[in-house]
Short mmCIF file of C-alpha atoms in Angstrom, two decimals:
data_model
loop_
_atom_site.label_atom_id
_atom_site.label_comp_id
_atom_site.label_asym_id
_atom_site.label_seq_id
_atom_site.Cartn_x
_atom_site.Cartn_y
_atom_site.Cartn_z
CA MET A 342 -0.07 -0.05 -0.10
CA PRO A 343 1.60 3.35 -0.97
CA VAL A 344 1.62 6.05 1.72
CA ILE A 345 -0.75 8.65 1.56
CA SER A 346 0.75 12.14 1.59
CA ARG A 347 -1.54 13.96 3.87
CA GLY A 348 -2.98 17.23 2.20
CA PHE A 349 -1.41 16.24 -1.25
CA HIS A 350 -4.05 16.55 -4.05
CA GLY A 351 -1.75 16.95 -7.02
CA ARG A 352 -2.49 18.02 -10.58
CA ARG A 353 -3.93 15.61 -12.79
CA ARG A 354 -3.83 15.97 -16.27
CA PRO A 355 -6.50 15.62 -19.42
CA ASP A 356 -3.55 13.56 -20.96
CA GLN A 357 -3.01 11.11 -18.20
CA ASP A 358 -3.52 8.09 -20.01
CA ARG A 359 -0.89 9.02 -22.57
CA LEU A 360 1.58 9.26 -19.73
CA PRO A 361 3.72 5.90 -18.23
CA PRO A 362 3.68 5.33 -14.73
CA GLY A 363 5.35 7.79 -12.45
CA GLN A 364 5.84 10.34 -15.41
CA TYR A 365 4.58 13.86 -15.46
CA GLU A 366 4.32 15.97 -18.64
CA VAL A 367 6.37 19.17 -19.20
CA ARG A 368 5.87 21.75 -22.20
CA ASP A 369 9.63 22.90 -22.26
CA PHE A 370 12.37 20.57 -23.42
CA PRO A 371 14.76 19.70 -20.48
CA VAL A 372 18.27 19.20 -21.11
CA LEU A 373 20.13 16.60 -19.41
CA SER A 374 23.74 15.01 -20.20
CA ALA A 375 26.92 13.75 -18.10
CA GLY A 376 29.32 16.01 -19.14
CA PRO A 377 30.25 19.14 -21.61
CA THR A 378 28.12 19.52 -24.93
CA PRO A 379 30.85 18.09 -27.74
CA MET A 380 30.97 20.35 -30.63
CA VAL A 381 30.92 18.27 -33.80
CA ARG A 382 30.84 20.02 -37.15
CA THR A 383 28.95 18.43 -40.20
CA ASP A 384 32.28 18.18 -42.03
CA ASP A 385 33.81 16.12 -39.46
CA TRP A 386 30.74 14.07 -38.42
CA GLU A 387 30.55 10.52 -39.46
CA PHE A 388 28.31 7.61 -38.50
CA THR A 389 29.39 4.13 -38.73
CA VAL A 390 27.62 0.48 -38.04
CA VAL A 391 30.36 -2.29 -37.41
CA SER A 392 28.97 -5.67 -37.55
CA GLU A 393 30.17 -8.60 -35.05
CA SER A 394 32.38 -9.83 -37.94
CA GLY A 395 34.16 -6.42 -38.06
CA ALA A 396 32.44 -5.38 -41.38
CA ARG A 397 32.32 -1.45 -41.78
CA HIS A 398 29.58 0.77 -43.12
CA ARG A 399 30.13 4.66 -43.15
CA TRP A 400 27.95 7.44 -43.99
CA SER A 401 29.18 11.23 -43.82
CA TRP A 402 27.19 14.06 -43.37
CA ALA A 403 26.36 14.00 -47.17
CA ASP A 404 25.45 10.74 -47.19
CA LEU A 405 22.97 10.93 -44.56
CA MET A 406 21.59 14.10 -46.19
CA ALA A 407 21.21 11.97 -49.53
CA LEU A 408 18.95 9.43 -47.85
CA PRO A 409 15.08 9.63 -47.89
CA SER A 410 14.19 11.16 -44.55
CA GLU A 411 11.48 10.82 -42.53
CA GLN A 412 9.30 13.03 -39.92
CA PRO A 413 8.25 11.16 -37.05
CA THR A 414 6.04 12.84 -34.55
CA VAL A 415 6.39 11.12 -30.99
CA ASP A 416 6.23 11.47 -27.39
CA LEU A 417 9.30 11.51 -25.21
CA HIS A 418 9.77 9.84 -21.84
CA CYS A 419 12.68 10.81 -19.41
CA VAL A 420 13.69 8.54 -16.91
CA THR A 421 13.64 11.79 -14.51
CA LYS A 422 10.01 11.73 -14.75
CA TRP A 423 9.22 14.29 -17.24
CA SER A 424 7.50 13.16 -20.77
CA LYS A 425 7.16 15.69 -23.60
CA PHE A 426 4.36 14.97 -25.88
CA ASP A 427 4.32 15.46 -29.88
CA THR A 428 7.63 16.20 -30.78
CA HIS A 429 8.35 16.50 -34.44
CA TRP A 430 11.71 15.01 -35.92
CA GLU A 431 13.36 14.67 -39.13
CA GLY A 432 15.93 11.88 -39.62
CA VAL A 433 16.70 8.77 -41.43
CA SER A 434 15.15 5.67 -40.35
CA LEU A 435 17.50 2.72 -38.89
CA ASP A 436 15.72 0.49 -41.16
CA ARG A 437 17.49 2.19 -43.98
CA LEU A 438 20.63 2.48 -42.37
CA LEU A 439 20.95 -1.61 -41.38
CA GLU A 440 19.09 -2.50 -44.84
CA ASP A 441 22.40 -3.99 -46.19
CA VAL A 442 24.22 -4.54 -43.20
CA ASP A 443 24.72 -8.45 -42.63
CA THR A 444 24.50 -9.29 -39.19
CA GLN A 445 23.24 -12.31 -36.68
CA ALA A 446 24.06 -9.99 -33.89
CA SER A 447 21.18 -9.80 -31.29
CA TYR A 448 22.37 -6.47 -29.37
CA ALA A 449 23.54 -3.06 -29.95
CA LEU A 450 25.77 -0.54 -28.41
CA VAL A 451 25.56 2.81 -29.41
CA HIS A 452 28.31 5.38 -29.17
CA SER A 453 28.34 9.16 -29.08
CA TYR A 454 30.92 11.61 -29.98
CA GLY A 455 32.12 12.55 -26.15
CA GLY A 456 32.26 8.96 -25.14
CA TYR A 457 28.81 8.17 -24.36
CA THR A 458 27.27 4.72 -24.81
CA THR A 459 24.15 2.97 -24.69
CA ASN A 460 23.00 -0.48 -25.17
CA LEU A 461 19.67 -1.98 -26.49
CA PRO A 462 18.45 -5.24 -28.09
CA LEU A 463 19.06 -4.69 -32.09
CA GLU A 464 15.50 -5.64 -32.54
CA ASP A 465 14.37 -2.26 -30.83
CA LEU A 466 16.38 -0.34 -33.87
CA ARG A 467 14.02 -2.02 -36.40
CA HIS A 468 10.44 -1.61 -37.80
CA GLY A 469 10.40 1.84 -37.96
CA ARG A 470 10.93 2.55 -34.18
CA ALA A 471 14.27 4.38 -34.67
CA TRP A 472 16.01 7.11 -36.31
CA VAL A 473 18.91 9.15 -36.93
CA VAL A 474 17.37 12.63 -36.39
CA HIS A 475 19.23 15.88 -37.44
CA ARG A 476 16.09 18.65 -37.30
CA TYR A 477 13.73 19.11 -34.44
CA ASP A 478 10.94 21.27 -34.53
CA GLY A 479 11.77 22.32 -38.14
CA SER A 480 15.29 23.64 -37.23
CA ASP A 481 18.61 21.99 -37.10
CA LEU A 482 18.88 19.96 -34.02
CA SER A 483 21.00 22.04 -31.61
CA PRO A 484 24.34 20.75 -29.71
CA GLU A 485 22.63 20.50 -26.56
CA HIS A 486 20.04 18.42 -27.79
CA GLY A 487 22.39 16.21 -29.57
CA GLY A 488 22.95 18.29 -32.65
CA PRO A 489 24.20 17.58 -35.34
CA ALA A 490 22.67 14.47 -35.01
CA ARG A 491 21.44 11.74 -32.45
CA LEU A 492 19.57 8.82 -31.99
CA LEU A 493 15.21 8.56 -31.11
CA VAL A 494 14.33 5.52 -29.97
CA PRO A 495 11.04 7.19 -28.06
CA HIS A 496 9.73 3.88 -27.18
CA LEU A 497 12.55 3.36 -24.57
CA TYR A 498 13.38 6.30 -21.91
CA LEU A 499 15.15 8.96 -23.60
CA TRP A 500 18.65 8.22 -22.27
CA LYS A 501 18.71 5.37 -25.03
CA SER A 502 18.39 8.33 -27.37
CA ALA A 503 21.95 9.19 -27.41
CA LYS A 504 22.83 12.42 -28.29
CA TRP A 505 25.91 13.01 -30.57
CA VAL A 506 25.65 9.92 -31.97
CA ARG A 507 28.67 8.56 -33.77
CA GLY A 508 27.85 4.91 -34.51
CA ILE A 509 26.38 1.85 -33.57
CA GLU A 510 28.39 -1.82 -32.73
CA LEU A 511 26.59 -4.97 -33.28
CA LEU A 512 27.38 -7.55 -30.92
CA THR A 513 26.33 -11.14 -29.82
CA GLU A 514 26.47 -10.54 -26.18
CA ASP A 515 24.88 -7.57 -24.46
CA ARG A 516 27.21 -4.97 -22.96
CA PRO A 517 26.11 -2.33 -20.61
CA GLY A 518 26.35 1.20 -21.70
CA PHE A 519 27.05 4.46 -19.71
CA TRP A 520 24.06 4.49 -17.41
CA GLU A 521 23.10 1.23 -17.92
CA GLY A 522 26.71 0.40 -16.02
CA ALA A 523 25.39 2.96 -13.41
CA GLY A 524 22.82 1.42 -12.19
CA TYR A 525 20.01 2.43 -14.65
CA HIS A 526 17.78 -0.37 -16.47
CA SER A 527 19.17 -2.33 -19.11
CA TYR A 528 16.24 -2.21 -21.58
CA GLY A 529 14.25 1.14 -19.77
CA ASP A 530 10.57 0.19 -21.05
CA PRO A 531 8.84 3.52 -19.81
CA TRP A 532 5.35 1.69 -19.92
CA ARG A 533 6.84 -0.79 -17.39
CA GLU A 534 8.85 1.63 -15.55
CA GLN A 535 12.11 0.23 -15.90
CA ARG A 536 14.32 2.76 -14.51
CA TYR A 537 16.72 1.32 -12.58
CA ARG A 538 18.46 -2.04 -12.57
CA GLY A 539 16.27 -4.86 -10.80
CA ASP A 540 12.74 -2.96 -11.67
CA MET B 529 9.34 5.16 3.71
CA ALA B 530 10.72 8.28 5.09
CA THR B 531 9.49 10.65 8.13
CA LEU B 532 10.11 13.94 8.25
CA ALA B 533 12.05 14.63 11.49
CA GLY B 534 13.07 18.51 11.07
CA ARG B 535 13.47 21.38 8.53
CA ARG B 536 15.35 24.45 8.35
CA ASP B 537 14.50 27.37 6.07
CA GLU B 538 17.81 28.17 4.11
CA THR B 539 16.63 30.86 2.15
CA ALA B 540 13.40 32.70 1.36
CA GLY B 541 12.30 29.54 -1.14
CA ALA B 542 14.48 26.85 -0.18
CA ARG B 543 14.30 24.55 3.06
CA THR B 544 16.04 21.59 4.06
CA LEU B 545 14.18 18.33 4.99
CA VAL B 546 15.52 15.97 7.53
CA LEU B 547 14.04 12.78 6.98
CA ASP B 548 14.27 9.51 9.16
CA VAL B 549 14.92 6.56 6.68
CA PRO B 550 14.88 3.01 8.60
CA GLY B 551 17.16 0.82 6.82
CA TRP B 552 18.88 3.80 4.52
CA PRO B 553 22.02 1.79 3.04
CA GLY B 554 24.06 4.97 2.89
CA HIS B 555 24.99 6.91 -0.20
CA LEU B 556 27.65 8.96 -2.23
CA PRO B 557 27.54 12.24 -2.14
CA GLY B 558 25.95 13.83 -5.36
CA GLN B 559 23.44 10.89 -5.68
CA HIS B 560 19.99 11.39 -5.58
CA VAL B 561 16.74 10.31 -4.43
CA ASP B 562 13.20 9.88 -6.06
CA VAL B 563 10.30 11.25 -3.88
CA ARG B 564 6.85 9.83 -4.49
CA LEU B 565 3.72 11.83 -3.32
CA THR B 566 0.48 9.98 -3.24
CA ALA B 567 -3.07 11.62 -3.04
CA GLU B 568 -5.84 10.16 -0.90
CA ASP B 569 -7.71 9.05 -4.55
CA GLY B 570 -4.57 7.07 -5.46
CA TYR B 571 -2.88 9.71 -7.68
CA SER B 572 0.82 9.75 -7.25
CA THR B 573 3.60 11.42 -9.07
CA GLN B 574 7.33 11.84 -8.36
CA ARG B 575 10.20 13.64 -8.69
CA GLY B 576 13.99 13.58 -8.01
CA TYR B 577 16.12 15.54 -5.58
CA SER B 578 19.61 15.67 -4.84
CA LEU B 579 21.00 14.47 -1.25
CA ALA B 580 22.42 17.17 0.49
CA SER B 581 23.84 15.48 3.87
CA ALA B 582 27.02 13.17 4.32
CA PRO B 583 26.28 9.63 4.49
CA GLY B 584 26.73 7.44 7.54
CA THR B 585 23.33 7.47 9.24
CA GLU B 586 19.55 6.68 8.91
CA ARG B 587 18.86 10.44 8.67
CA ILE B 588 19.13 11.98 5.47
CA GLU B 589 18.72 15.70 4.40
CA LEU B 590 17.05 17.12 0.99
CA THR B 591 17.43 21.15 0.34
CA VAL B 592 14.58 21.57 -1.74
CA GLN B 593 13.86 25.08 -3.74
CA GLN B 594 10.24 25.39 -4.18
CA VAL B 595 9.49 26.00 -7.93
CA GLU B 596 6.73 28.52 -8.38
CA ASP B 597 3.39 26.46 -9.56
CA GLY B 598 5.09 23.43 -8.95
CA GLU B 599 3.12 20.16 -8.22
CA VAL B 600 5.74 18.47 -5.53
CA SER B 601 8.23 21.35 -4.09
CA PRO B 602 5.33 23.22 -2.65
CA TYR B 603 4.27 20.58 -0.99
CA LEU B 604 7.49 19.37 0.38
CA VAL B 605 8.79 22.98 1.08
CA THR B 606 5.86 24.92 2.69
CA ASP B 607 2.67 22.06 3.24
CA MET B 608 4.37 19.06 4.77
CA ALA B 609 4.56 18.81 8.57
CA VAL B 610 6.69 16.96 11.17
CA GLY B 611 5.88 13.61 11.67
CA ASP B 612 4.69 13.30 7.89
CA GLN B 613 5.74 10.56 5.72
CA VAL B 614 6.61 9.95 2.32
CA GLU B 615 8.05 7.21 -0.40
CA VAL B 616 11.70 7.59 -0.84
CA ARG B 617 13.41 5.51 -3.19
CA GLY B 618 17.24 5.69 -3.27
CA PRO B 619 19.96 6.23 -3.89
CA VAL B 620 20.46 6.86 -7.31
CA GLY B 621 22.73 7.75 -9.70
CA GLY B 622 26.55 6.49 -10.28
CA TRP B 623 28.00 9.17 -12.50
CA PHE B 624 27.64 12.57 -10.46
CA VAL B 625 29.41 11.26 -7.33
CA TRP B 626 32.89 11.87 -5.05
CA THR B 627 34.29 8.88 -3.41
CA PRO B 628 35.84 9.76 0.00
CA ASP B 629 38.97 7.57 -1.19
CA ALA B 630 39.59 9.88 -4.25
CA THR B 631 42.82 11.97 -3.45
CA GLU B 632 42.85 14.38 -6.67
CA PRO B 633 41.99 17.93 -6.71
CA VAL B 634 38.27 18.65 -7.03
CA LEU B 635 36.80 21.49 -8.31
CA LEU B 636 33.17 22.12 -7.52
CA VAL B 637 31.06 24.65 -9.86
CA GLY B 638 27.76 25.29 -8.52
CA GLY B 639 24.74 27.57 -9.86
CA GLY B 640 22.02 28.31 -7.55
CA VAL B 641 20.37 25.31 -6.06
CA GLY B 642 22.92 23.25 -8.15
CA LEU B 643 25.21 24.00 -4.62
CA VAL B 644 23.00 21.01 -3.02
CA PRO B 645 24.86 17.77 -4.20
CA LEU B 646 28.04 19.74 -4.25
CA MET B 647 27.51 20.46 -0.58
CA SER B 648 27.01 16.79 0.08
CA MET B 649 30.48 16.43 -1.34
CA VAL B 650 31.97 19.13 0.92
CA ARG B 651 30.25 17.66 3.81
CA THR B 652 31.54 14.07 3.12
CA ARG B 653 34.79 15.40 2.55
CA ARG B 654 35.00 17.05 5.94
CA ALA B 655 33.10 13.95 7.69
CA GLU B 656 35.80 11.39 6.49
CA ASN B 657 38.46 13.82 7.17
CA SER B 658 39.81 13.65 3.59
CA GLN B 659 42.54 15.34 2.09
CA ALA B 660 41.50 15.87 -1.29
CA PRO B 661 42.05 19.74 -2.01
CA PHE B 662 38.44 20.93 -2.63
CA ARG B 663 37.61 24.26 -4.26
CA LEU B 664 34.08 25.71 -4.93
CA ILE B 665 32.96 28.23 -6.95
CA TYR B 666 29.18 29.10 -6.17
CA SER B 667 27.29 31.45 -8.24
CA VAL B 668 24.38 33.02 -7.03
CA ARG B 669 21.99 35.71 -7.47
CA THR B 670 21.90 38.00 -4.65
CA PRO B 671 23.25 37.51 -1.13
CA ALA B 672 19.45 36.46 -0.16
CA ASP B 673 19.60 33.49 -2.65
CA ARG B 674 22.88 31.88 -0.87
CA LEU B 675 22.54 28.59 0.54
CA PHE B 676 24.82 26.97 3.49
CA VAL B 677 27.15 29.92 3.41
CA PRO B 678 28.03 30.40 7.13
CA GLU B 679 28.84 26.52 6.90
CA LEU B 680 30.88 27.07 3.72
CA LEU B 681 32.82 30.03 4.95
CA ASP B 682 33.35 28.59 8.59
CA GLY B 683 36.14 25.97 8.62
CA ALA B 684 34.15 23.53 5.96
CA GLY B 685 37.78 22.77 4.48
CA THR B 686 36.72 23.42 1.07
CA GLU B 687 38.08 26.73 -0.36
CA THR B 688 34.99 28.98 -1.41
CA ALA B 689 34.32 32.07 -3.57
CA VAL B 690 30.73 33.08 -3.77
CA LEU B 691 30.06 35.00 -6.98
CA TYR B 692 27.09 37.13 -7.29
CA THR B 693 25.08 37.35 -11.09
CA ARG B 694 22.59 40.27 -10.10
CA SER B 695 23.87 41.97 -6.91
CA ALA B 696 26.80 41.54 -4.83
CA PRO B 697 27.16 42.47 -1.12
CA GLU B 698 28.20 45.88 -0.37
CA GLY B 699 32.12 46.23 -0.88
CA ALA B 700 32.37 43.48 -2.72
CA GLU B 701 35.44 43.85 -5.63
CA ARG B 702 34.00 41.65 -8.28
CA ALA B 703 30.84 43.38 -9.89
CA PRO B 704 27.90 41.27 -10.52
CA SER B 705 28.08 39.19 -13.96
CA ARG B 706 27.63 35.59 -14.73
CA LEU B 707 30.75 33.52 -14.23
CA ARG B 708 33.63 34.07 -16.62
CA ALA B 709 36.63 32.20 -17.39
CA GLU B 710 38.70 34.69 -15.11
CA ASP B 711 36.82 33.43 -11.98
CA LEU B 712 37.64 29.82 -12.87
CA VAL B 713 41.05 30.88 -13.18
CA ALA B 714 41.22 32.89 -10.17
CA HIS B 715 39.29 30.51 -7.69
CA GLY B 716 39.52 27.05 -9.52
CA TRP B 717 42.48 24.83 -10.41
CA PRO B 718 44.81 25.29 -13.25
CA ALA B 719 43.87 22.23 -15.97
CA ASP B 720 47.53 20.72 -15.37
CA ARG B 721 46.60 19.69 -11.83
CA ALA B 722 43.90 17.65 -13.43
CA PRO B 723 41.04 18.47 -10.96
CA THR B 724 37.88 16.20 -11.24
CA CYS B 725 35.38 19.51 -12.05
CA TYR B 726 31.69 18.63 -10.63
CA VAL B 727 29.38 21.26 -12.32
CA CYS B 728 25.39 21.49 -11.33
CA GLY B 729 22.81 24.09 -12.06
CA PRO B 730 20.22 25.36 -14.58
CA THR B 731 21.10 23.98 -18.30
CA GLY B 732 22.11 27.58 -19.25
CA PHE B 733 24.35 27.74 -16.16
CA VAL B 734 26.22 24.13 -16.76
CA GLU B 735 26.38 24.72 -20.66
CA HIS B 736 28.32 27.78 -20.18
CA ALA B 737 30.62 26.69 -16.75
CA ALA B 738 31.42 23.40 -18.85
CA GLY B 739 32.26 24.96 -22.03
CA LEU B 740 34.50 27.54 -20.20
CA LEU B 741 36.39 24.83 -18.33
CA VAL B 742 36.88 22.92 -21.86
CA GLY B 743 38.21 26.59 -22.98
CA LEU B 744 40.76 26.45 -20.17
CA GLY B 745 42.13 23.51 -21.01
CA HIS B 746 40.05 20.96 -18.72
CA ALA B 747 39.67 17.66 -20.16
CA PRO B 748 36.07 17.37 -20.97
CA GLU B 749 36.11 13.46 -19.56
CA ARG B 750 37.21 15.10 -16.18
CA ILE B 751 34.04 17.07 -16.41
CA ARG B 752 31.12 15.73 -14.67
CA THR B 753 27.85 17.74 -15.41
CA GLU B 754 24.43 17.69 -13.50
CA ARG B 755 21.59 19.86 -14.70
CA PHE B 756 18.67 21.22 -12.40
CA GLY B 757 15.87 23.02 -14.30
CA PRO B 758 12.56 24.95 -13.21
CA THR B 759 10.89 21.58 -14.76
CA GLY B 760 11.05 19.13 -12.04
CA GLY B 761 8.24 21.08 -9.84
#
């Protein structure tokens, strides 16, 4: 039984059904990161997918821009409890980036400029559920939100949507990323409230 | 489960909650807890708050800034009475932490209420008799907004510089301004001492301060950041 906080009423919202357990809605766009914001020039930017055999697929910024883009509108859920509805993005589907990659791997470790990493099952990057996005709300993605490009995997807590993404390593065994190694959940499904290890 | 054992006013808008948490496993300074409030009809909501106290007992302290129009902080700061109970989960967070056996120099850079997790590091250093050299640069709007200043200036063992952004006390040499590179040079560590830097505050402050530190030659991997915003309620 939860403890009743005497005299606490709280603020229910009309969109309560869209909120995973323990989340509340925000209208601004909070910024979270573990260190300084890397400044990555698009001239220097590259994105690589390295399979378990070591085969390497590489895209320059121009390569990325030349691919067909999608414009997903999604809800974001951050493990620090805020959720933001109907965010507009533009980017390239991971289905497209992975289509020529020959792999039997089950896991992905995502790497970012600045050294951040996060892990997730490779399946979660497929089936129209993940993108490398470079525009937010009609503008180029700003550095504090992960520009020039970030991963977007909105069905998992937002720490999985690695900012400043630079590549994906495909693995046959799961390997914890930055927050997953620091006590956070390995998978991070907001609807099952998988915030911390053991949830 | 936590019971409010006492509270202290820190500023007009910030209050320290002293909570008894039987079975508290201890924490590392810099970690936070999730506080869950539940209304009588079952509605519940949670927020994270940094621990302000040093570990070592089953009594923890959270220093909470009341957010105007917030959902949770006005209850914690104003409505909750001694003896009331809340659900507390934690400690959580394994990155923005200082461990007492670390010996390298430490630079703490706090903006506003972002001082709270840094204060836990200062208090832990003192409680553990650590000899790690600590310096703290604390940027705050006005003298009335300062947290913990008597404790910081009175032998906490951390060299402390308080900088003001809007109005400074009478006679202050430094005119009010946002944090500048020369402030970090004057009151921090040179980059060649390779300090671990902990930066905490609102997003704009953290972006600015971390950028200045990188510009002064501090290695990005030695700069750990944590952000507070008006979001958080």
